[in-house]
PDB file of C-alpha atoms in Angstrom:
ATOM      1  CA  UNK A 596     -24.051 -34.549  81.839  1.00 63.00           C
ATOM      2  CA  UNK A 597     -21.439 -33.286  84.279  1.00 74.00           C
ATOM      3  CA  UNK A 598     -17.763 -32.653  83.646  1.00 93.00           C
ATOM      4  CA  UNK A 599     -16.695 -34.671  87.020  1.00 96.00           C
ATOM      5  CA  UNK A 600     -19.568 -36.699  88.498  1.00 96.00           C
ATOM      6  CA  UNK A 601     -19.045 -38.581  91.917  1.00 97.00           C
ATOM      7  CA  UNK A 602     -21.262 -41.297  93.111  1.00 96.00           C
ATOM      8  CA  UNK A 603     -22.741 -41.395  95.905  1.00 96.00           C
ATOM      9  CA  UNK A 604     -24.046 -37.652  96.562  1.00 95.00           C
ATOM     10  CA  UNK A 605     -24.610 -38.692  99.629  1.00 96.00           C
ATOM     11  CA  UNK A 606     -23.778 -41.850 102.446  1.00 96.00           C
ATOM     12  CA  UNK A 607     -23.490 -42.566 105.636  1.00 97.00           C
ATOM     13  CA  UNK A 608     -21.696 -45.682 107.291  1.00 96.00           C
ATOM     14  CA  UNK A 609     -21.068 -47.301 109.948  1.00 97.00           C
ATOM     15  CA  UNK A 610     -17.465 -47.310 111.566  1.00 97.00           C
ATOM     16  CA  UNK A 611     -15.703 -50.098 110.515  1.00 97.00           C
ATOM     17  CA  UNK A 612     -17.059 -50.943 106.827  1.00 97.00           C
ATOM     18  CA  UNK A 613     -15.311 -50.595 103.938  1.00 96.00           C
ATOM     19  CA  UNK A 614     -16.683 -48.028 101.388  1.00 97.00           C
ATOM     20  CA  UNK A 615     -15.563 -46.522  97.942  1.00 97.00           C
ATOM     21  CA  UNK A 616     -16.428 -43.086  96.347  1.00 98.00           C
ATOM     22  CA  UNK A 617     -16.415 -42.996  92.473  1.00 98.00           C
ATOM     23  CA  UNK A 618     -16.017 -40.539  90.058  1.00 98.00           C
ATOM     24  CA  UNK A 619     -15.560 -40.081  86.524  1.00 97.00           C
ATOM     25  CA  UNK A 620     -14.479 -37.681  84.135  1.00 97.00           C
ATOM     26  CA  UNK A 621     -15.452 -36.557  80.878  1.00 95.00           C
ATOM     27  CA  UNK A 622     -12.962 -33.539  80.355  1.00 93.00           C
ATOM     28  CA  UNK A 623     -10.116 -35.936  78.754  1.00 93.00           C
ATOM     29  CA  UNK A 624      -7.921 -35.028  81.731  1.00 94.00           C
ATOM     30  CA  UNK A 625      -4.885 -36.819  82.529  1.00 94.00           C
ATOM     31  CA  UNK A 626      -4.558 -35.375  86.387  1.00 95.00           C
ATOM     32  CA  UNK A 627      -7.538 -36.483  88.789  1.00 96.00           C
ATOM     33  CA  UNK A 628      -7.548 -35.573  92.172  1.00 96.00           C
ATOM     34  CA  UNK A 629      -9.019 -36.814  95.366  1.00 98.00           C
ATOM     35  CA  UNK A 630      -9.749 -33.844  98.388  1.00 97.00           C
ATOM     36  CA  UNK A 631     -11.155 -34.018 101.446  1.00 97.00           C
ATOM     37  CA  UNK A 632     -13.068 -30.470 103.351  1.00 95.00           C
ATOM     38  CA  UNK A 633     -14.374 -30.001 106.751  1.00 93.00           C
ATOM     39  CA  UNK A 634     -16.152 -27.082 107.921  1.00 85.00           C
ATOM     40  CA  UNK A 635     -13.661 -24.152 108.438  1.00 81.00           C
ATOM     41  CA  UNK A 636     -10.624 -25.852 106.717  1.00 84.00           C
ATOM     42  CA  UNK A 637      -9.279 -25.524 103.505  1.00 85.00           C
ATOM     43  CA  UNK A 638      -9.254 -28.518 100.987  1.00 92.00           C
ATOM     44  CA  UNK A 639      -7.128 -31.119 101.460  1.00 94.00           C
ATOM     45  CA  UNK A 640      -5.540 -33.511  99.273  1.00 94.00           C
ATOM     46  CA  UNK A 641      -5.579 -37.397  99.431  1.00 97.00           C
ATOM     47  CA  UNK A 642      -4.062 -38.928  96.527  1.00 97.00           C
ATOM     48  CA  UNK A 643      -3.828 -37.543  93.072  1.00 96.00           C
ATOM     49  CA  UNK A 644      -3.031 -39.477  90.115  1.00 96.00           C
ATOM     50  CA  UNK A 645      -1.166 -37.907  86.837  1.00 94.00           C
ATOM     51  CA  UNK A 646      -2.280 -40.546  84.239  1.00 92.00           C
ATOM     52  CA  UNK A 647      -3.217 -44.283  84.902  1.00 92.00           C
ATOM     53  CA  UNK A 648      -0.104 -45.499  86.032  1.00 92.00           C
ATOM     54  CA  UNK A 649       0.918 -42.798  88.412  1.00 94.00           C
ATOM     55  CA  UNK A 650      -0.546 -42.644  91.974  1.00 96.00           C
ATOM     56  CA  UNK A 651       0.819 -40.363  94.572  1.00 95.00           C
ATOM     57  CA  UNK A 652      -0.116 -39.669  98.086  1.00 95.00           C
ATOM     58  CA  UNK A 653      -1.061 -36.052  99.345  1.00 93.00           C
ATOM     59  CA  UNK A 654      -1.218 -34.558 102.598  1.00 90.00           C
ATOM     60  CA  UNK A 655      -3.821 -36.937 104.439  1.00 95.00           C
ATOM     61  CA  UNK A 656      -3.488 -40.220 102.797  1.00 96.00           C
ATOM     62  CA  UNK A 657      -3.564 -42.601 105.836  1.00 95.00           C
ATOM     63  CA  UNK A 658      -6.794 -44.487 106.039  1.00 96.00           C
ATOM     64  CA  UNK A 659      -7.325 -44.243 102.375  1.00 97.00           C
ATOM     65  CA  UNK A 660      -6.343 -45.937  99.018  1.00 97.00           C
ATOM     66  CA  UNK A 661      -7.429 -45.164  95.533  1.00 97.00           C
ATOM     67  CA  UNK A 662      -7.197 -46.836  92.125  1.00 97.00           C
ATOM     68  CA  UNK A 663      -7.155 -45.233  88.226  1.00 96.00           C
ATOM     69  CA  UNK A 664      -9.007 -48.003  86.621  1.00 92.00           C
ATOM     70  CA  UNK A 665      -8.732 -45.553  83.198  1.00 94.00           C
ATOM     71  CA  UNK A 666      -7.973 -42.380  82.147  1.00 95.00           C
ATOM     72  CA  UNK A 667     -11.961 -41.460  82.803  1.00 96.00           C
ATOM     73  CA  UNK A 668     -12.019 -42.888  86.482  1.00 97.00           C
ATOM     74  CA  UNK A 669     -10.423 -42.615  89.825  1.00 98.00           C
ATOM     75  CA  UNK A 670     -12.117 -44.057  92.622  1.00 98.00           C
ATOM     76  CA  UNK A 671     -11.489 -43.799  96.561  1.00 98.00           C
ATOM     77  CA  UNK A 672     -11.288 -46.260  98.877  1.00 98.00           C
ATOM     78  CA  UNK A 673     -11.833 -46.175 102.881  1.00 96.00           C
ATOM     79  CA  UNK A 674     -10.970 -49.884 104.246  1.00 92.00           C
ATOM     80  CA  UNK A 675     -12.445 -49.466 107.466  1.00 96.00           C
ATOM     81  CA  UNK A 676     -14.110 -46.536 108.118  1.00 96.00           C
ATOM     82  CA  UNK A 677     -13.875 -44.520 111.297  1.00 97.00           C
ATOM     83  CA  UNK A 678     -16.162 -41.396 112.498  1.00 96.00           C
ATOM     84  CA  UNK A 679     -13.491 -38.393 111.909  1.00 95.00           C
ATOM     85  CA  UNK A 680     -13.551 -39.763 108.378  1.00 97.00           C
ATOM     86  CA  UNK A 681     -16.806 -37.368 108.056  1.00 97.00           C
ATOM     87  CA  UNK A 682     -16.586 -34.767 105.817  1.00 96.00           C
ATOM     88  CA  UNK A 683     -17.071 -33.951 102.063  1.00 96.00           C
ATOM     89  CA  UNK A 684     -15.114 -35.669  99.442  1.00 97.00           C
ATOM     90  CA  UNK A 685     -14.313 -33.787  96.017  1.00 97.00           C
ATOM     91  CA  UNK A 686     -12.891 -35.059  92.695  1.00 97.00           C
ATOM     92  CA  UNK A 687     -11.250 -32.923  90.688  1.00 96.00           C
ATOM     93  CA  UNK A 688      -9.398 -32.900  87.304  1.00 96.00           C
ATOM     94  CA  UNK A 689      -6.987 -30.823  85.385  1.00 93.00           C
ATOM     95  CA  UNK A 690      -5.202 -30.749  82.559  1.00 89.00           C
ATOM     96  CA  UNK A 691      -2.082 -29.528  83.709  1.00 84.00           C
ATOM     97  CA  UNK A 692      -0.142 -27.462  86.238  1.00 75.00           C
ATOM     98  CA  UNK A 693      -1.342 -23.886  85.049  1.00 75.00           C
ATOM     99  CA  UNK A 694      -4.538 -24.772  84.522  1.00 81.00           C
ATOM    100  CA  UNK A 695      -7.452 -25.289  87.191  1.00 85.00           C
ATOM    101  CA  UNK A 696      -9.292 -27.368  88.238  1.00 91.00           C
ATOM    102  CA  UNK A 697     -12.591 -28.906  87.585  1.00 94.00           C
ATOM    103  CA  UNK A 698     -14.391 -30.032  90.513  1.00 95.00           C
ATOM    104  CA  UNK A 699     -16.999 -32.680  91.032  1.00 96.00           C
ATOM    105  CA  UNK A 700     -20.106 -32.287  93.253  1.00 94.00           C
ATOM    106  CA  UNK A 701     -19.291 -33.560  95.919  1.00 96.00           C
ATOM    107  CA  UNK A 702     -19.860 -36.702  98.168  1.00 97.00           C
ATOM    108  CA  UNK A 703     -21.202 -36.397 101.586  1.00 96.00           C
ATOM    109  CA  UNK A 704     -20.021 -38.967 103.809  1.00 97.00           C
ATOM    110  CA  UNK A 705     -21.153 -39.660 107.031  1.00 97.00           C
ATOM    111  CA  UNK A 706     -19.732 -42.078 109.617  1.00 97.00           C
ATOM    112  CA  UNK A 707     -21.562 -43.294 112.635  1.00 96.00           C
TER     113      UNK A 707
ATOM    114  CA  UNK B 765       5.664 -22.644 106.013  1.00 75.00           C
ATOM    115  CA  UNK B 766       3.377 -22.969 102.990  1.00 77.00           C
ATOM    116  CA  UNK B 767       0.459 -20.777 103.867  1.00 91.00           C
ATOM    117  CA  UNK B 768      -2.713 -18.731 102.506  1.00 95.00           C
ATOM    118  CA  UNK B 769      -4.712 -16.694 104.611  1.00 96.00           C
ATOM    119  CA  UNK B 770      -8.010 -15.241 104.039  1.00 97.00           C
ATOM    120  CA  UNK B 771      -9.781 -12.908 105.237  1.00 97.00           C
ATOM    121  CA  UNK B 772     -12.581 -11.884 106.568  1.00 96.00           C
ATOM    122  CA  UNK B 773     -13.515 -15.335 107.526  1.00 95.00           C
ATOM    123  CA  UNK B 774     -17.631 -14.002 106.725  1.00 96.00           C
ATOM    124  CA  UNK B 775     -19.048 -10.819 105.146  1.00 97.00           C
ATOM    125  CA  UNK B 776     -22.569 -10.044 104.794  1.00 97.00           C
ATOM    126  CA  UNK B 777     -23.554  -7.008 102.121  1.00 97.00           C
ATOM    127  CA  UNK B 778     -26.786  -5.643 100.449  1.00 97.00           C
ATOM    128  CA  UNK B 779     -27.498  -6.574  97.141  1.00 97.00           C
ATOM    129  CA  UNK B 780     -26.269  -4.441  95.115  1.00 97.00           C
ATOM    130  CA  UNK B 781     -23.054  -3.544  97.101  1.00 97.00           C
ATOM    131  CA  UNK B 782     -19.649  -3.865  96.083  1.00 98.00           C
ATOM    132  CA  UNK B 783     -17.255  -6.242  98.368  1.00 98.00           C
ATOM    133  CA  UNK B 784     -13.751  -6.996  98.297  1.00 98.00           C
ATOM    134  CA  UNK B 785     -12.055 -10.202  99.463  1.00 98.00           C
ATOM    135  CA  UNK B 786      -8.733 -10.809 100.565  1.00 98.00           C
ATOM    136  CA  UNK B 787      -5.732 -13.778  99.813  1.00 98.00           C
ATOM    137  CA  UNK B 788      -2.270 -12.972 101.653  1.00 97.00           C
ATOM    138  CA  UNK B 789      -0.021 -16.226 101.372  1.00 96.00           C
ATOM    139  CA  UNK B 790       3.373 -17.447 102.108  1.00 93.00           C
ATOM    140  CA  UNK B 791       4.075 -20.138  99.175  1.00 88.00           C
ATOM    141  CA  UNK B 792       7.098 -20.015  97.572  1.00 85.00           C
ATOM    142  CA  UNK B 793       8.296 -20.651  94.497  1.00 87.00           C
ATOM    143  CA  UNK B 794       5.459 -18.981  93.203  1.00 89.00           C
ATOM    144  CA  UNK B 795       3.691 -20.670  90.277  1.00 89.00           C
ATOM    145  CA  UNK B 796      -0.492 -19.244  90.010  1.00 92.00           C
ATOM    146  CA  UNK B 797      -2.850 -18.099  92.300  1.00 95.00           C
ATOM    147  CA  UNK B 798      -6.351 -18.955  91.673  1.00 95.00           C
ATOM    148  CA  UNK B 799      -9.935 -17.841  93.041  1.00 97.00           C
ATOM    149  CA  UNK B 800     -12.904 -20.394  93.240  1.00 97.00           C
ATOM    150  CA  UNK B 801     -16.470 -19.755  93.606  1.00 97.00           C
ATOM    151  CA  UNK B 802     -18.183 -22.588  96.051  1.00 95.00           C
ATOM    152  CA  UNK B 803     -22.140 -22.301  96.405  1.00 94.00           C
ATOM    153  CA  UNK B 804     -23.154 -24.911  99.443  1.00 89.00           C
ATOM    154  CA  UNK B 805     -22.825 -28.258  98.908  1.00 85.00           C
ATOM    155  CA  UNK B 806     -21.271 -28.199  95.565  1.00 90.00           C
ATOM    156  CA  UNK B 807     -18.146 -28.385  94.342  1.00 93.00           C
ATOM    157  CA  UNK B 808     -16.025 -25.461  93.624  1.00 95.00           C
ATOM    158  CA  UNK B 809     -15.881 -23.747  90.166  1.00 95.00           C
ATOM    159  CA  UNK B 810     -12.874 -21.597  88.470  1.00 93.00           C
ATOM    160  CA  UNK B 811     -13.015 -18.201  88.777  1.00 96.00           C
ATOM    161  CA  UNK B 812      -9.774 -16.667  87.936  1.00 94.00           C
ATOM    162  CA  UNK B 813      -6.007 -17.598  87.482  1.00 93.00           C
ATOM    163  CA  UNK B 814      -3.201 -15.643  87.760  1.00 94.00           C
ATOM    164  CA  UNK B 815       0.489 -16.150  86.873  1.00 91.00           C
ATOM    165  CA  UNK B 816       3.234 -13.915  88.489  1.00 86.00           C
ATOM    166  CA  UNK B 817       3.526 -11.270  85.713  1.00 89.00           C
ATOM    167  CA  UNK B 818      -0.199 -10.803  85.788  1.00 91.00           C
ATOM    168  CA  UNK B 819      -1.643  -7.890  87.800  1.00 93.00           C
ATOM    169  CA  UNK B 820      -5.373  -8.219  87.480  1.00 96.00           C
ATOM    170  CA  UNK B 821      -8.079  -9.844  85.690  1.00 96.00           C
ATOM    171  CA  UNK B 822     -11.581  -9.743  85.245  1.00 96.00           C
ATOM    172  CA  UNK B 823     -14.496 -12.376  85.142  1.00 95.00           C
ATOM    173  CA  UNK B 824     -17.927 -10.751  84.705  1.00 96.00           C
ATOM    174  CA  UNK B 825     -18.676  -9.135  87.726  1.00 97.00           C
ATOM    175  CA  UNK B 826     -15.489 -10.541  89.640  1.00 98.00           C
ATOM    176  CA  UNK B 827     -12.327  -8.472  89.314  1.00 98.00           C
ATOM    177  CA  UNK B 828      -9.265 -10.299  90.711  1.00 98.00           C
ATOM    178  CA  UNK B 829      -5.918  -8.145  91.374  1.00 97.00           C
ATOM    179  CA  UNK B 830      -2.213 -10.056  92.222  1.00 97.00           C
ATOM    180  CA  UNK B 831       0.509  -7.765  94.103  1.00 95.00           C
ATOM    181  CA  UNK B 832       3.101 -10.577  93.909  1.00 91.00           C
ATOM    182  CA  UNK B 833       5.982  -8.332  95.497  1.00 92.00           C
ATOM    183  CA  UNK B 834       3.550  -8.334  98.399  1.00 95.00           C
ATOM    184  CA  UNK B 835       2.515 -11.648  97.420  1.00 95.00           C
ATOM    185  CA  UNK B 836      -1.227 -10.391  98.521  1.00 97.00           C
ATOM    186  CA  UNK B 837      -4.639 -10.956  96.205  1.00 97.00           C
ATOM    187  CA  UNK B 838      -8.258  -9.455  96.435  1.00 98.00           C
ATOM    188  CA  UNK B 839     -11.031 -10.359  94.556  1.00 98.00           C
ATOM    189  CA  UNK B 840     -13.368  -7.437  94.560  1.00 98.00           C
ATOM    190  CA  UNK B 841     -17.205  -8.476  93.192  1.00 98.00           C
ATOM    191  CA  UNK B 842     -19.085  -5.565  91.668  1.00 98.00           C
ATOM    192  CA  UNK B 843     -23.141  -4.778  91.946  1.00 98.00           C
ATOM    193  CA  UNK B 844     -23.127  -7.735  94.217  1.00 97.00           C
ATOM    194  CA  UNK B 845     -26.441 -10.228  93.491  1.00 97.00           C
ATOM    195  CA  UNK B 846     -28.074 -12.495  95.402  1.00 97.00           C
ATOM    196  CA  UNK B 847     -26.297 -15.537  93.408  1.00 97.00           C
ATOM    197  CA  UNK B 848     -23.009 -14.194  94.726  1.00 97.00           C
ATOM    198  CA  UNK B 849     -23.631 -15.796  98.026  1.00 97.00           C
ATOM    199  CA  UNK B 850     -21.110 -18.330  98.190  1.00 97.00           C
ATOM    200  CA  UNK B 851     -17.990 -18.861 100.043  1.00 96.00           C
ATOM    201  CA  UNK B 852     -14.923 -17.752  98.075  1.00 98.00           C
ATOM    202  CA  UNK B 853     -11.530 -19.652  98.131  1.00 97.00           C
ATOM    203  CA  UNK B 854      -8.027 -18.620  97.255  1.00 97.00           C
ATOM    204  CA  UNK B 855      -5.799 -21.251  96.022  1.00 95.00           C
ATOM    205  CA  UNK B 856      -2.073 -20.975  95.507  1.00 94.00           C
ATOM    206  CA  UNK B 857       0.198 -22.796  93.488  1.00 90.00           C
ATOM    207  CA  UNK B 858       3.776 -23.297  93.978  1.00 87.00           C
ATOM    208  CA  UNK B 859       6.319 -25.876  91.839  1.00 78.00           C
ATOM    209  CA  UNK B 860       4.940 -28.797  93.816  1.00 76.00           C
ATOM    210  CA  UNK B 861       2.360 -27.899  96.213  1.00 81.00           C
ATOM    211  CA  UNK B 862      -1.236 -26.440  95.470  1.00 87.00           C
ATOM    212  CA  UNK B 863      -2.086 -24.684  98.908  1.00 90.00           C
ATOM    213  CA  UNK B 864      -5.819 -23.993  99.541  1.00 93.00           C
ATOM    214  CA  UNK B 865      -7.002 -21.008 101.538  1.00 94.00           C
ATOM    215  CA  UNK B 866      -9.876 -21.640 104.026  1.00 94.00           C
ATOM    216  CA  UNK B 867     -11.967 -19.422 102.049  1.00 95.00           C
ATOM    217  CA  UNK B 868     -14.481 -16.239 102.737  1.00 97.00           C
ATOM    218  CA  UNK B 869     -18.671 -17.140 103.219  1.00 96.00           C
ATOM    219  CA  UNK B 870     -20.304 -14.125 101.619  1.00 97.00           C
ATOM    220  CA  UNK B 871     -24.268 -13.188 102.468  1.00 97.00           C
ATOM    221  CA  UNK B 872     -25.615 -11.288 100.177  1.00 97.00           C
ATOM    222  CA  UNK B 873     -29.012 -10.009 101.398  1.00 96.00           C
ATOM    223  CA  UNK B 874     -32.356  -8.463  99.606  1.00 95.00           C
TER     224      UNK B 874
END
């Protein structure tokens, strides 16, 4: 089994719905992460959470929300989807500052 | 401004070749500076950190150097394979922000 898994690999929408992107972790990480990449940009971050009780917003967090149901899982939200919301959504984990990260697969989501 | 540039944006070799890829970046304080290895449409995987006293280190085939006075990185792959097609990312670290480059697409070809 993967380290990071993220369900679905793969969806498409349509603009307006509400959809959520899970992933789970079996590294025993504290820090998930949530990122967002579109062709020719570097990753960007959406929320990040340092243990269950800590969420924090990152660079592009309008449009989304997230919740740390446990230590294992970090899920993200879109409440109404819209078409520039397109691109690939990664989960990743750490376990700390000076220490990388561990990246899911990937979710590929695709709103029409 | 908090920045990483990479460059060149796409490289195509031979198999077999050696390449070098390069991270220049703005972010200060200075905490790590890491390189990531993403095949398409998969997530990206660790290749290297380095911390500010650290000048180079090695992975396999993947040599990473760190010029912090410069505050420049390279990450120069050896006997390049066909596996090694990927697109490369450099990711910097500071005290509070983790600043991702836009990363280099290698093409390795037979």
């Amino acid at each position: 089994d993967a380290d990071v898994t993220q369900t679905p690999r793969n969806r498409i929408t349509k603009t307006g719905k509400r959809i959520m992107l899970e992933c789970s972790q079996t590294k025993g990480h504290d820090r998930m992460y949530w990122y967002r990449q579109d062709p020719g940009l570097g990753l960007q971050l959406i929320y990040y959470s340092f243990d269950v009780k800590d969420i924090n917003k990152g660079e592009i967090s309008d449009g989304y929300s997230v919740s740390r149901q446990a230590q294992a899982k970090f899920s993200l939200s879109l409440e109404s989807a819209i078409p520039n919301q397109t691109a690939l959504y990664f989960c990743a984990t750490s376990e700390g500052q000076g220490y990388g990260y561990t990246f899911g697969s990937g979710t590929r989501l695709t709103v029409v | 401004k908090n920045q990483v540039e990479q460059s060149p944006q796409s490289l195509i070799i031979l198999e077999g070749k050696n390449c070098t890829l390069q991270c220049n970046y703005t972010v200060s304080p200075f905490s790590n500076l890491r390189w990531y290895k993403q095949d398409t449409g998969r997530g990206p995987v660790s290749l290297t950190i380095m911390t500010f006293s650290e000048n180079t280190k090695s992975n396999g085939r993947y040599t990473a150097t760190l010029d912090a006075d410069t505050k420049q990185s390279s990450l120069h792959i050896t006997a390049s394979q066909l596996s090694d097609s990927a697109s490369y990312i450099c990711v910097v670290v500071g005290d509070d922000k983790i600043i991702f480059g836009k990363g280099t697409r290698l093409h390795i070809l037979p």
